[in-house]
Coordinates of C-alpha atoms in Angstrom, one line a residue:
M363 CA 27.9 -59.3 -75.8
H364 CA 28.3 -62.8 -78.0
D365 CA 27.0 -66.0 -76.6
P366 CA 30.1 -66.8 -74.6
A367 CA 30.3 -70.4 -75.7
T368 CA 30.9 -69.4 -79.5
I369 CA 33.8 -67.5 -78.8
G370 CA 37.2 -68.9 -80.0
A371 CA 39.4 -65.9 -81.1
P372 CA 38.2 -62.2 -81.3
N373 CA 37.7 -60.6 -84.8
H374 CA 40.7 -60.4 -86.6
E375 CA 40.8 -56.9 -87.6
P376 CA 44.0 -54.7 -87.8
L377 CA 45.0 -53.9 -84.2
H378 CA 46.0 -50.4 -83.4
P379 CA 49.0 -50.3 -80.5
L380 CA 48.2 -48.8 -77.5
A381 CA 50.5 -46.1 -76.0
G382 CA 52.3 -46.5 -72.5
E383 CA 52.4 -48.8 -70.2
C384 CA 50.0 -51.4 -68.4
W385 CA 50.2 -51.8 -64.7
V386 CA 48.6 -55.1 -63.4
I387 CA 47.5 -54.6 -59.7
T388 CA 47.2 -57.4 -57.8
D389 CA 47.5 -58.9 -53.8
Q390 CA 49.2 -62.3 -53.4
A391 CA 45.9 -64.3 -54.3
A392 CA 47.3 -66.8 -57.1
G393 CA 43.5 -66.6 -58.9
N394 CA 43.5 -62.8 -59.0
Q395 CA 47.0 -62.7 -60.3
R396 CA 46.1 -65.3 -62.8
Q397 CA 43.1 -63.5 -63.8
A398 CA 44.7 -60.0 -64.5
L399 CA 47.8 -61.2 -66.1
A400 CA 46.1 -63.1 -68.5
L401 CA 44.0 -60.1 -69.5
A402 CA 47.3 -58.0 -69.4
E403 CA 49.0 -60.4 -71.8
K404 CA 46.4 -59.9 -74.7
M405 CA 46.3 -56.0 -74.8
G406 CA 50.0 -55.9 -76.5
M407 CA 51.4 -53.3 -74.1
P408 CA 54.6 -53.5 -71.8
V409 CA 53.3 -54.9 -68.8
R410 CA 54.2 -54.3 -65.0
H411 CA 52.9 -56.6 -62.3
L412 CA 52.6 -54.6 -58.9
V413 CA 51.6 -56.9 -55.3
L414 CA 50.3 -54.3 -53.5
S415 CA 48.9 -54.6 -49.8
P416 CA 47.3 -51.5 -48.4
R417 CA 47.6 -51.0 -44.6
A418 CA 44.9 -50.8 -42.1
P419 CA 42.5 -49.1 -41.9
W420 CA 42.2 -49.1 -46.1
S421 CA 42.6 -52.5 -46.0
W422 CA 39.4 -53.1 -43.8
L423 CA 37.8 -50.6 -46.3
S424 CA 38.8 -51.2 -49.7
P425 CA 37.7 -49.7 -52.0
R426 CA 35.5 -47.2 -50.0
L427 CA 38.3 -45.7 -48.1
T428 CA 40.3 -43.1 -50.3
L429 CA 41.1 -40.3 -47.9
G430 CA 44.9 -40.3 -47.3
G431 CA 45.4 -41.9 -51.4
R432 CA 48.6 -43.2 -51.5
L433 CA 49.4 -43.4 -47.9
A434 CA 47.1 -46.5 -47.9
L435 CA 50.5 -48.2 -48.9
P436 CA 53.4 -49.0 -46.8
A437 CA 56.6 -47.0 -47.5
A438 CA 58.4 -49.4 -49.6
Q439 CA 55.1 -50.1 -51.8
R440 CA 54.6 -46.1 -52.5
M441 CA 57.6 -46.1 -54.2
A442 CA 56.4 -48.5 -56.9
F443 CA 53.1 -46.8 -56.8
A444 CA 54.4 -43.5 -58.4
P445 CA 54.8 -42.0 -61.7
P446 CA 55.6 -42.1 -64.7
W447 CA 51.7 -43.5 -64.4
P448 CA 50.5 -46.3 -66.6
S449 CA 47.6 -45.5 -69.8
L450 CA 46.0 -48.6 -68.4
A451 CA 45.8 -50.4 -65.0
I452 CA 44.2 -53.7 -64.6
G453 CA 43.1 -54.6 -60.9
C454 CA 41.7 -57.9 -59.7
G455 CA 40.3 -58.2 -56.0
R456 CA 39.2 -55.9 -53.4
S457 CA 42.5 -54.6 -52.3
A458 CA 43.2 -53.7 -56.0
A459 CA 40.3 -52.1 -56.8
L460 CA 41.2 -49.5 -54.1
L461 CA 44.3 -48.4 -56.0
T462 CA 42.7 -48.6 -59.6
R463 CA 40.4 -46.5 -58.3
L464 CA 43.0 -44.0 -56.8
L465 CA 44.7 -44.1 -59.9
R466 CA 41.7 -42.7 -62.1
R467 CA 41.9 -39.8 -59.8
L468 CA 45.7 -39.3 -59.4
T469 CA 46.3 -39.2 -63.2
E470 CA 43.3 -37.0 -63.9
G471 CA 41.8 -39.6 -66.0
Y472 CA 44.4 -40.3 -68.4
C473 CA 44.8 -44.0 -67.0
H474 CA 42.3 -46.2 -67.9
T475 CA 41.2 -48.0 -65.0
A476 CA 39.6 -51.8 -65.3
Q477 CA 38.5 -53.6 -62.2
I478 CA 38.0 -57.3 -62.6
L479 CA 35.6 -58.8 -60.0
D480 CA 32.8 -56.7 -58.5
P481 CA 34.0 -54.1 -56.4
R482 CA 30.9 -54.2 -54.5
I483 CA 30.5 -49.8 -54.4
D484 CA 29.3 -47.5 -57.4
L485 CA 30.8 -49.0 -60.9
M486 CA 31.6 -45.4 -62.2
H487 CA 34.8 -45.2 -59.8
W488 CA 36.2 -47.2 -63.2
D489 CA 36.4 -46.9 -66.5
T490 CA 35.7 -50.4 -67.1
V491 CA 34.6 -53.4 -64.8
I492 CA 34.7 -57.0 -65.8
A493 CA 32.5 -59.4 -63.8
P494 CA 31.3 -62.9 -64.5
K495 CA 27.6 -62.8 -65.8
H496 CA 26.5 -64.6 -62.9
D497 CA 27.3 -61.7 -60.3
G498 CA 24.4 -59.8 -62.0
L499 CA 26.2 -56.6 -62.4
V500 CA 24.9 -54.3 -65.4
G501 CA 25.6 -51.0 -66.7
P502 CA 27.7 -48.8 -69.5
T503 CA 30.9 -49.5 -68.0
V504 CA 30.3 -53.3 -67.4
L505 CA 31.7 -56.2 -69.3
N506 CA 30.3 -59.8 -68.7
P507 CA 32.1 -62.8 -69.5
L508 CA 30.4 -66.3 -68.6
G509 CA 33.2 -67.1 -66.4
S510 CA 36.8 -66.0 -65.1
L511 CA 39.4 -65.0 -67.5
N512 CA 42.6 -67.1 -67.8
P513 CA 45.2 -67.8 -69.9
V514 CA 44.2 -71.0 -71.9
D515 CA 44.4 -71.2 -75.5
E516 CA 46.1 -73.3 -78.3
A517 CA 49.4 -71.9 -77.5
W518 CA 49.1 -72.5 -73.9
L519 CA 47.8 -75.9 -73.9
A520 CA 50.6 -76.9 -76.5
D521 CA 53.3 -75.4 -74.0
G522 CA 51.5 -77.7 -71.5
R523 CA 51.8 -80.7 -73.9
E524 CA 55.7 -80.2 -74.3
A525 CA 56.6 -79.6 -70.8
S526 CA 55.3 -82.7 -69.8
P527 CA 55.5 -85.5 -72.7
A528 CA 55.5 -88.6 -70.5
L529 CA 51.7 -88.1 -70.3
D530 CA 51.2 -88.8 -73.6
Y531 CA 52.2 -92.5 -73.2
L532 CA 49.4 -93.1 -69.9
P533 CA 46.6 -95.1 -71.1
R534 CA 43.4 -93.2 -73.0
P535 CA 41.2 -92.1 -72.5
R536 CA 43.4 -89.9 -70.1
V537 CA 40.8 -88.1 -67.4
G538 CA 42.0 -85.1 -65.4
V539 CA 40.6 -84.7 -62.2
L540 CA 41.1 -81.0 -60.6
L541 CA 40.3 -80.5 -57.2
G542 CA 39.7 -77.5 -55.3
G543 CA 38.6 -77.1 -51.6
P544 CA 35.7 -76.5 -49.2
R545 CA 34.6 -72.8 -49.2
A546 CA 31.0 -71.3 -47.9
G547 CA 28.1 -73.6 -48.6
I548 CA 30.1 -76.6 -50.2
R549 CA 31.8 -79.2 -48.2
I550 CA 35.1 -80.8 -49.9
D551 CA 35.9 -83.4 -47.2
V552 CA 36.8 -86.7 -47.1
E553 CA 33.4 -88.4 -47.7
Y554 CA 32.6 -86.0 -50.6
A555 CA 36.1 -87.6 -51.9
Q556 CA 35.3 -91.2 -51.4
R557 CA 31.8 -90.5 -53.4
L558 CA 33.9 -89.0 -56.4
V559 CA 36.4 -91.6 -56.1
E560 CA 33.4 -94.0 -56.6
H561 CA 32.4 -92.8 -59.5
L562 CA 35.8 -92.2 -61.5
L563 CA 37.1 -95.8 -60.5
A564 CA 33.4 -96.8 -62.0
R565 CA 33.5 -95.4 -65.1
R566 CA 37.0 -96.3 -65.4
Q567 CA 36.4 -100.3 -65.1
R568 CA 33.9 -99.6 -68.1
E569 CA 36.3 -97.5 -70.4
G570 CA 40.0 -98.5 -69.1
G571 CA 42.1 -95.2 -69.7
S572 CA 44.1 -93.4 -66.7
L573 CA 43.5 -90.8 -63.9
L574 CA 45.2 -87.7 -63.7
V575 CA 44.4 -86.1 -60.2
L576 CA 45.5 -82.8 -59.3
A577 CA 44.9 -80.9 -55.6
S578 CA 45.1 -77.2 -55.0
R579 CA 46.2 -75.8 -51.9
R580 CA 42.4 -75.8 -50.6
T581 CA 42.2 -79.5 -51.0
P582 CA 42.2 -80.5 -47.4
M583 CA 45.0 -83.0 -46.3
G584 CA 42.7 -86.0 -45.8
V585 CA 41.2 -85.7 -49.0
A586 CA 44.6 -86.1 -50.7
E587 CA 45.6 -88.9 -48.7
L588 CA 42.2 -90.8 -49.3
L589 CA 43.0 -90.6 -52.9
R590 CA 46.7 -91.7 -52.6
N591 CA 45.2 -95.1 -51.1
A592 CA 42.3 -95.4 -53.6
L593 CA 44.1 -94.6 -56.4
R594 CA 47.3 -96.7 -55.6
G595 CA 47.7 -99.1 -58.5
V596 CA 45.9 -96.9 -60.9
P597 CA 47.3 -95.8 -64.3
G598 CA 47.9 -92.0 -64.0
L599 CA 49.2 -89.6 -61.6
L600 CA 48.4 -87.8 -58.3
W601 CA 49.9 -84.6 -57.6
T602 CA 49.2 -83.2 -54.0
G603 CA 51.9 -80.5 -53.6
P604 CA 55.7 -79.5 -54.0
D605 CA 56.2 -83.0 -52.5
D606 CA 55.1 -84.6 -55.9
G607 CA 57.9 -82.5 -58.0
S608 CA 56.6 -79.7 -60.2
N609 CA 52.8 -79.1 -61.0
P610 CA 51.8 -80.7 -64.0
Y611 CA 48.6 -78.5 -64.4
P612 CA 49.3 -77.3 -67.6
G613 CA 50.5 -80.7 -69.1
V614 CA 47.1 -82.6 -67.5
L615 CA 45.0 -79.8 -69.5
G616 CA 46.6 -80.0 -72.7
W617 CA 46.6 -84.1 -72.6
A618 CA 43.5 -84.5 -71.0
D619 CA 40.7 -86.4 -73.4
R620 CA 37.9 -85.5 -70.5
L621 CA 38.2 -83.3 -67.5
V622 CA 36.4 -83.7 -64.0
V623 CA 36.4 -80.7 -61.6
T624 CA 35.1 -80.7 -58.1
P625 CA 32.2 -77.7 -58.3
D626 CA 33.6 -75.0 -55.9
S627 CA 35.9 -73.2 -58.0
V628 CA 34.9 -70.6 -60.6
N629 CA 38.3 -70.4 -62.0
M630 CA 39.1 -74.0 -62.4
L631 CA 35.7 -74.6 -64.1
S632 CA 36.7 -71.7 -66.6
E633 CA 39.7 -73.0 -67.5
A634 CA 38.8 -76.6 -68.0
C635 CA 36.1 -75.2 -70.2
A636 CA 38.7 -73.5 -72.3
V637 CA 40.2 -76.7 -73.5
G638 CA 37.7 -78.1 -75.4
C639 CA 37.4 -81.5 -74.2
D640 CA 34.3 -82.7 -72.4
V641 CA 34.2 -81.4 -68.7
H642 CA 32.0 -82.6 -65.8
T643 CA 31.3 -82.1 -62.3
F644 CA 30.2 -84.2 -59.0
V645 CA 27.5 -82.0 -57.4
A646 CA 26.8 -83.7 -53.9
E647 CA 24.5 -81.0 -52.4
T648 CA 23.0 -78.0 -53.0
L649 CA 25.1 -75.1 -54.3
P650 CA 24.7 -71.5 -53.1
P651 CA 22.8 -69.1 -55.6
K652 CA 25.6 -67.5 -57.3
L653 CA 27.9 -70.3 -57.9
A654 CA 24.7 -72.3 -59.1
R655 CA 23.7 -69.4 -61.7
F656 CA 27.3 -70.1 -63.1
H657 CA 26.7 -73.9 -63.0
G658 CA 23.4 -73.4 -64.7
S659 CA 25.0 -71.3 -67.5
L660 CA 27.7 -73.3 -68.3
R661 CA 25.2 -76.6 -68.4
Q662 CA 22.7 -74.4 -70.8
A663 CA 25.8 -73.5 -72.9
G664 CA 26.8 -77.4 -73.5
L665 CA 30.1 -76.6 -71.5
L666 CA 29.2 -78.7 -68.3
Y667 CA 28.1 -82.3 -67.5
D668 CA 27.3 -84.6 -64.7
I669 CA 30.1 -86.8 -63.8
D670 CA 28.3 -90.0 -65.4
E671 CA 26.4 -88.1 -68.0
D672 CA 28.1 -88.6 -71.6
A673 CA 28.6 -85.3 -73.6
S674 CA 25.9 -84.4 -76.4
A675 CA 28.0 -82.7 -78.9
R676 CA 32.0 -81.9 -79.2
Q677 CA 33.2 -79.2 -76.8
V678 CA 33.5 -75.7 -78.0
P679 CA 36.0 -74.1 -75.9
L680 CA 34.9 -71.3 -73.7
R681 CA 37.7 -68.8 -74.4
E682 CA 36.8 -65.2 -73.3
T683 CA 40.0 -63.1 -72.6
A684 CA 41.1 -62.5 -75.8
F685 CA 37.1 -61.4 -76.5
I686 CA 37.4 -58.9 -73.2
A687 CA 41.0 -57.7 -74.4
E688 CA 39.5 -56.8 -77.7
A689 CA 36.8 -55.1 -76.1
L690 CA 38.3 -53.3 -73.5
R691 CA 41.3 -52.0 -76.4
K692 CA 38.3 -50.6 -78.5
R693 CA 37.0 -48.9 -75.4
I694 CA 40.1 -47.1 -74.7
L695 CA 40.7 -46.2 -78.6
A696 CA 37.3 -45.0 -78.6
R697 CA 37.9 -42.4 -75.5
Q698 CA 41.4 -41.3 -77.4
T699 CA 39.6 -40.3 -80.4

């Protein structure tokens, strides 16, 4: 695969339409849905999104336990997971991996099964596995983007700007700040947030501008409260949840001159690097090995910088979803000929 940092758009060869329907299969996790739907949108097929939740014991052992087939699903969900079968199924997450694996057998190979993220069993149970490079998966069925798949491209950013026109009037540089939350091996707590704010305010004192700060579902309440107090009077915005109105995330990415992202989320970092502005992070302690490999790949590609570091060159957007969609399309067409 090409160096992901050079990927803008796929080759503009004539595209042969793919026959049939594309099923997107996910659980309730927003990150899983976002990746699978972003890829499906690029495939040029009618899309049906199924949010499915296998019952115990299948939920405990997904995707290993296939005994019983469709009985893994509650009765109401079995009605959706039924013929006519799709010609392409895109799953993301462990629960979805069970169902994409089942589809390959139920359709006797008619349905091309594409699974996003490491299913943690033999990859040959799927036609295509899409896993980021830092997962270390290799094989004839594997496609390796650098980061996570996402919908961020020029059209998506333009829509974001159109939805939040008031952000254009904020003083520049407009610095978007994306906050994740704690995960295994990473603390995103009040102490971390205090140190992050000190860096943000010190740079703003030198450069001026505004701070557009967005929390996520995983951001601790104490962190949001600290930021609300620390940034009072600073031009910009602070969004911590629905009580602050609709989420301006697309608008913030669309209008940002620079982005600062906490180091915990592969999805947030990937989407930030797809924008085309400078992206910075504040790492306060040693990262877990897999996440450290991801950060290292972004830095090596010139896509990610320390919070106080000056970018060395104009950012090249990391836009891999269309490239992965084209590679998947070619695999499907090759199998049909």
